[in-house]
Short mmCIF file of C-alpha atoms in Angstrom, two decimals:
data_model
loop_
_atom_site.label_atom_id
_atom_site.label_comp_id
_atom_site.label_asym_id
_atom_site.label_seq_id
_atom_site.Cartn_x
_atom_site.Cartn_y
_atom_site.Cartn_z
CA UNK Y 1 3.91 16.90 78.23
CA UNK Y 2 7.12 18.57 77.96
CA UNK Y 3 8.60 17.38 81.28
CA UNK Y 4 7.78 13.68 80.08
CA UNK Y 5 10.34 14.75 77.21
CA UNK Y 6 13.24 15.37 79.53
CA UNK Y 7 15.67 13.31 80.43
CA UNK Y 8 15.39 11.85 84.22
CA UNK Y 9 18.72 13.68 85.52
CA UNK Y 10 17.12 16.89 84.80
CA UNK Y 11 13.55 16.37 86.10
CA UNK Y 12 14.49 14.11 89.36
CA UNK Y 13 16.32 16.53 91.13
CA UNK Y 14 14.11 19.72 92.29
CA UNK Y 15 17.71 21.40 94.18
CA UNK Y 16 19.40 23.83 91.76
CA UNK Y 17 21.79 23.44 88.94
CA UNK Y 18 24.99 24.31 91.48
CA UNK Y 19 23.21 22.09 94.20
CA UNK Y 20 23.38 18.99 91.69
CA UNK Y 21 27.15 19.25 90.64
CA UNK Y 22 28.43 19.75 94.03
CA UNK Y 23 26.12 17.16 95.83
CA UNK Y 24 25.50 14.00 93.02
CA UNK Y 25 28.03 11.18 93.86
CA UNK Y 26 27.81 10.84 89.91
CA UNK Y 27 28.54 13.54 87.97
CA UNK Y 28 27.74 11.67 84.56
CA UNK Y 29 24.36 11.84 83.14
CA UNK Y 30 23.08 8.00 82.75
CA UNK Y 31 20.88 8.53 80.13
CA UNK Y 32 22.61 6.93 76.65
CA UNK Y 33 22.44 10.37 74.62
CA UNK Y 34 24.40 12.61 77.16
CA UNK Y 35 27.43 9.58 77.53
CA UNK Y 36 30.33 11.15 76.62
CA UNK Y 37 33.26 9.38 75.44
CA UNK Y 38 36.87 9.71 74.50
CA UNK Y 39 39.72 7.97 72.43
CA UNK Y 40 41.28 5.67 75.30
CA UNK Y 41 44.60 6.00 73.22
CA UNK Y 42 44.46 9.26 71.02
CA UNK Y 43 48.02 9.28 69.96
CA UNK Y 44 47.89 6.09 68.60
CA UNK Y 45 44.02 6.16 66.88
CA UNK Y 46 44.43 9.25 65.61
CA UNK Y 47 47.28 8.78 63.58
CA UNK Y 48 46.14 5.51 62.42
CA UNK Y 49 42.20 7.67 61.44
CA UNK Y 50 44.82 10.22 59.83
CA UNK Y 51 46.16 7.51 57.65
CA UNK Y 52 42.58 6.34 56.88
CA UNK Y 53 41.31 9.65 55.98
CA UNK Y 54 44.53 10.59 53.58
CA UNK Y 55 43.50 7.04 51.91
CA UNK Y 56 40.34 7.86 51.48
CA UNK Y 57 41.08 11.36 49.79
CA UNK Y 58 43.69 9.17 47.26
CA UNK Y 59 40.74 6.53 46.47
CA UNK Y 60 38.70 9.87 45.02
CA UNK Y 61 41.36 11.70 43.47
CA UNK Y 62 42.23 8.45 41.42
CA UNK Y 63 39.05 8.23 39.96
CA UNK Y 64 38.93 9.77 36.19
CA UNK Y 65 35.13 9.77 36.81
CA UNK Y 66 35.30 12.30 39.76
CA UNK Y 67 36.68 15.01 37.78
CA UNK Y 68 34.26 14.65 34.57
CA UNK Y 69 31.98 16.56 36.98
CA UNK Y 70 32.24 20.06 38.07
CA UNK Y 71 33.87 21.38 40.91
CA UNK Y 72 30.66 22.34 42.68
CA UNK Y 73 29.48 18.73 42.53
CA UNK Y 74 32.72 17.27 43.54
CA UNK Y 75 33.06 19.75 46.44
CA UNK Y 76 29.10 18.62 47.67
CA UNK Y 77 29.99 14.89 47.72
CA UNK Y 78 33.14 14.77 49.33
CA UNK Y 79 31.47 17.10 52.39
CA UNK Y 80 28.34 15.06 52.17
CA UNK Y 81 29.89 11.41 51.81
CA UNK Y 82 33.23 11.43 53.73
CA UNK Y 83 31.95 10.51 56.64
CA UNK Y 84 30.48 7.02 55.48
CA UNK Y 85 33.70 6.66 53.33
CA UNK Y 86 36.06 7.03 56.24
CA UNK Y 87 34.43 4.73 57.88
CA UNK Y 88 34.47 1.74 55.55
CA UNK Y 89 38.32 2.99 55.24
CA UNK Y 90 38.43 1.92 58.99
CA UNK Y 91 36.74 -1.34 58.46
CA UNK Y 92 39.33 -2.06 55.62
CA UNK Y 93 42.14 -1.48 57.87
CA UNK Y 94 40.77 -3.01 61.01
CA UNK Y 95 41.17 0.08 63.09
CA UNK Y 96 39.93 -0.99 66.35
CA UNK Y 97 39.62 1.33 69.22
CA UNK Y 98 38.88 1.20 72.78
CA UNK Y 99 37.05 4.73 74.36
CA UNK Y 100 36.78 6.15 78.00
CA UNK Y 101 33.81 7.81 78.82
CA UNK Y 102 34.47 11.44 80.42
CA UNK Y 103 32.26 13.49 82.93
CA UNK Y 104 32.36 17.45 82.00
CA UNK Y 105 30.43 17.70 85.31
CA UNK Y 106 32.67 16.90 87.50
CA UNK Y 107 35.54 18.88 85.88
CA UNK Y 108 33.21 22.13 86.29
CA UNK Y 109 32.79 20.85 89.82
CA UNK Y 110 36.37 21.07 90.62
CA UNK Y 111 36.69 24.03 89.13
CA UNK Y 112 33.73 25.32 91.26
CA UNK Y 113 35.44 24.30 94.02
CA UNK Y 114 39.08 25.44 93.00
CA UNK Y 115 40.77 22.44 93.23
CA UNK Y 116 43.43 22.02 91.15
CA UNK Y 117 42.95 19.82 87.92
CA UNK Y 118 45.07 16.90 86.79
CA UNK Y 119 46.95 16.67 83.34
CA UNK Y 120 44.60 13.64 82.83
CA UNK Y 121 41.62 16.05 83.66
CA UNK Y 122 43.41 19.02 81.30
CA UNK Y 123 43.49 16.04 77.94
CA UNK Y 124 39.77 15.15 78.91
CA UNK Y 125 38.69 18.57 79.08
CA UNK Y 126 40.49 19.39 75.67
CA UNK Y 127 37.58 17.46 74.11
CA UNK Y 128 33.84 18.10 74.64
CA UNK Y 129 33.83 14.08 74.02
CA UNK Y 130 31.48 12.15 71.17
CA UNK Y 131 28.34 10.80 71.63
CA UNK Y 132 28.56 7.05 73.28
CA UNK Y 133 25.55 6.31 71.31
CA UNK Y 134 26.60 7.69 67.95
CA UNK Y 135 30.25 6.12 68.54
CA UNK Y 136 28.41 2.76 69.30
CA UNK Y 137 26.59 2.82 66.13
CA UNK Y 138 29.70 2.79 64.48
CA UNK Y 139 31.41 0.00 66.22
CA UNK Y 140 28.25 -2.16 65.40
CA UNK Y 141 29.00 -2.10 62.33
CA UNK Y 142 32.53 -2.16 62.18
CA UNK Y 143 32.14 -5.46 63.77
CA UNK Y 144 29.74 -6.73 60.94
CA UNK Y 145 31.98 -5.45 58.31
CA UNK Y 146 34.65 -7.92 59.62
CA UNK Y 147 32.57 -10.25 60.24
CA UNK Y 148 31.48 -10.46 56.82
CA UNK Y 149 35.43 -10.87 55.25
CA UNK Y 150 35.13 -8.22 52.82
CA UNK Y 151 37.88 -8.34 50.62
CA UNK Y 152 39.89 -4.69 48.51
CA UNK Y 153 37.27 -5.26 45.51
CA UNK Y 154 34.35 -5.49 47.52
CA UNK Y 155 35.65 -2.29 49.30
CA UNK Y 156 36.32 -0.52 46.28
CA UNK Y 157 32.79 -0.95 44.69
CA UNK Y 158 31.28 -0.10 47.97
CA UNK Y 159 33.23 3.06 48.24
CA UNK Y 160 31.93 4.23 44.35
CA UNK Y 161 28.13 3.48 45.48
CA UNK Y 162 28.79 5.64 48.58
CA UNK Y 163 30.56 8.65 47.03
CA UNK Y 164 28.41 8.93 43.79
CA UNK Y 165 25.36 9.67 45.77
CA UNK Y 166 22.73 11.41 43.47
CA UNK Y 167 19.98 11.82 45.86
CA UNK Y 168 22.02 14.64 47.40
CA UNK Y 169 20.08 18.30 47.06
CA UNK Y 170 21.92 20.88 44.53
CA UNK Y 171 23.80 18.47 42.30
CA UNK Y 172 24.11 19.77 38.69
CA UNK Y 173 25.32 16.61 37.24
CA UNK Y 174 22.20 14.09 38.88
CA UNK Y 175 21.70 12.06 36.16
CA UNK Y 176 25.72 11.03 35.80
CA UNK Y 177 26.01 10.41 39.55
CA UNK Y 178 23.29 8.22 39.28
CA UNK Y 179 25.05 6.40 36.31
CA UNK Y 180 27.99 6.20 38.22
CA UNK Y 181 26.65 4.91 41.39
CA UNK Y 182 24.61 1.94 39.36
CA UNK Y 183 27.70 0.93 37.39
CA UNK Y 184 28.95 0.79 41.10
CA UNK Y 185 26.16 -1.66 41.98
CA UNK Y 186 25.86 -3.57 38.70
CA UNK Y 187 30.19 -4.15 39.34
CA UNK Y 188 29.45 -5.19 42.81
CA UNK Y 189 27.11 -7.73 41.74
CA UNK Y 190 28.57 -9.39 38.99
CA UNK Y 191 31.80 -9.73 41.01
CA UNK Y 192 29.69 -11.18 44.21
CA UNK Y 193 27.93 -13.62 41.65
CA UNK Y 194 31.23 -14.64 39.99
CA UNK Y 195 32.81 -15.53 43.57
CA UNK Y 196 29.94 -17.08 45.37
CA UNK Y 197 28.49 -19.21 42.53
CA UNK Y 198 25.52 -16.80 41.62
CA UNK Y 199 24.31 -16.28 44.87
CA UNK Y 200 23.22 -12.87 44.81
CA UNK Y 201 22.57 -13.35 48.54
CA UNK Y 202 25.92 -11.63 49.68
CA UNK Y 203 25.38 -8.91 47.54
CA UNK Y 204 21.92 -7.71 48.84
CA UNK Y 205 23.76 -8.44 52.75
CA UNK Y 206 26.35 -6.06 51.69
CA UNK Y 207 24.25 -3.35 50.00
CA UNK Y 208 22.04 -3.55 53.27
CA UNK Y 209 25.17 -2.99 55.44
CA UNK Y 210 25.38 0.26 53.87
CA UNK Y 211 21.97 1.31 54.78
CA UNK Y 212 23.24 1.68 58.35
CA UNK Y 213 26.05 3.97 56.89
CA UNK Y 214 23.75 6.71 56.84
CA UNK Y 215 23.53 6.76 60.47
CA UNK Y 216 27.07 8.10 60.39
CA UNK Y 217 27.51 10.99 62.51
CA UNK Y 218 30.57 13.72 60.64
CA UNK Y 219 30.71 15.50 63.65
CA UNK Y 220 30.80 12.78 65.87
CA UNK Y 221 34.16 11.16 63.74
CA UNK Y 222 35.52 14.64 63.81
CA UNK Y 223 35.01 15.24 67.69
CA UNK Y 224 36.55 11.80 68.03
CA UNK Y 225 39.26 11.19 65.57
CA UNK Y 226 40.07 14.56 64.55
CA UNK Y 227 39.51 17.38 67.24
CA UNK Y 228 42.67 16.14 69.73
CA UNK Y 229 44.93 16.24 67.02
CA UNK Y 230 43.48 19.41 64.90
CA UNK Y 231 41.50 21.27 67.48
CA UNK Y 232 38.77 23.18 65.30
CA UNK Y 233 40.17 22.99 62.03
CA UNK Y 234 37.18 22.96 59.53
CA UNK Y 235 37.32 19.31 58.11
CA UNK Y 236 35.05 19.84 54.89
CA UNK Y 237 37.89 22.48 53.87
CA UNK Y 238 40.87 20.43 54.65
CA UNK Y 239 39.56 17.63 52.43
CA UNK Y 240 39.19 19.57 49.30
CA UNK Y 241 42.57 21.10 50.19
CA UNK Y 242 44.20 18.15 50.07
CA UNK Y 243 41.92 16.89 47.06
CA UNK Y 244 42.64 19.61 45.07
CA UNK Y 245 46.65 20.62 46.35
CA UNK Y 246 47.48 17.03 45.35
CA UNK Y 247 45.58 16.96 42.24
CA UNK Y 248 47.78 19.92 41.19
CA UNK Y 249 50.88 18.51 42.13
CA UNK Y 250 50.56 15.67 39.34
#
């Protein structure tokens, strides 16, 4: 049925909507998908995520391959793929990060009741928060990324398989994404085979690694990395800003 659907915190609770804010001892929903969480230390994340980003724009715009294709294609997978790409730029750089999970709740309830509200409560409230679950998935596998001692090449060759995506609707140029992302793979391979004495055993770990990629929430990374710093700047448009305003500065 559709009550079996919802989550407990709405069903368990028969009072009103006001009733449960002002009453519940804890204004958080439990339930994994409604966690929200925070940066614990935004000033310092965010300018190390800025630094990540800018890195990854520099890794596309010095690829000669990139701009064989046209400008429609190159526009679809940087907004489709910089999500996944940002994120192995983290991994590369060992950005750790600690979060604090926030409670929207009980902000509304003190505004309900007019008390006044901290300048802790004012940051908090600045940000709607990520998901704890989508945020989670991504520290998973940050942690098996450097677990795994990746090293710049291995990075590099995973980045080119990620961005040259050709299973992405409305490319023109399918066939030479595809090209590109296999002479990706086939470079990934030989150099895994050449380091670990032909076991091709790493390779297929690291190629299944990326599966899990495509779990990668883009608005999640932008609520989290990118919202307390820009507010609602539209992140697919100030990439290919800063692809193309740099490209025309060389």
């Amino acid at each position: 049925s559709s009550v079996s659907q919802k989550c407990q915190c709405e069903t368990s609770h028969p009072q009103s909507i006001l009733y449960q804010i002002l009453n519940k001892e804890d204004a958080g929903c439990p339930c994994e998908g409604n966690r929200k969480v925070v940066l614990r230390t935004p000033e310092v994340t965010c300018m190390r995520a800025s630094e990540v980003l800018l890195k990854t724009i520099t890794f596309i715009r010095n690829l000669p391959s990139f701009y064989h294709l046209p400008q429609e294609d190159q526009a679809l997978l940087v907004q489709q793929c910089w999500a996944p790409l940002f994120v192995l730029g983290l991994a590369q750089e060992w950005v750790n990060f600690e979060l604090k999970e926030i409670s929207v709740p009980s902000l509304l309830k003190k505004i309900l009741l007019n008390q006044s509200l901290t300048d802790s409560d004012k940051v908090e409230n600045s940000s709607l928060g990520a998901s704890l679950a989508d945020v989670q998935k991504m520290k998973n596998f940050l942690e098996k990324f450097w677990n795994s001692d990746i090293c710049a090449k291995e990075y590099a060759y995973l980045k080119g398989i990620i961005l040259f995506n050709p299973d992405l609707p409305g490319l023109r140029f399918r066939h030479y994404v595809q090209t590109l992302q296999q002479e990706a793979q086939r470079t990934l391979m030989e150099f895994s085979s050449m380091m670990y004495n032909r076991n091709l055993g790493r390779f297929a770990w690291i190629l299944g690694l990326l599966t899990s990629l495509k779990a990668v929430n883009a608005e999640t990374i932008a609520e989290l990395f990118f919202r307390p710093i820009l507010g609602e700047v539209n992140l697919n448009e100030l990439l290919l800003e800063t692809l193309y305003f740099k490209q025309d500065l060389l």
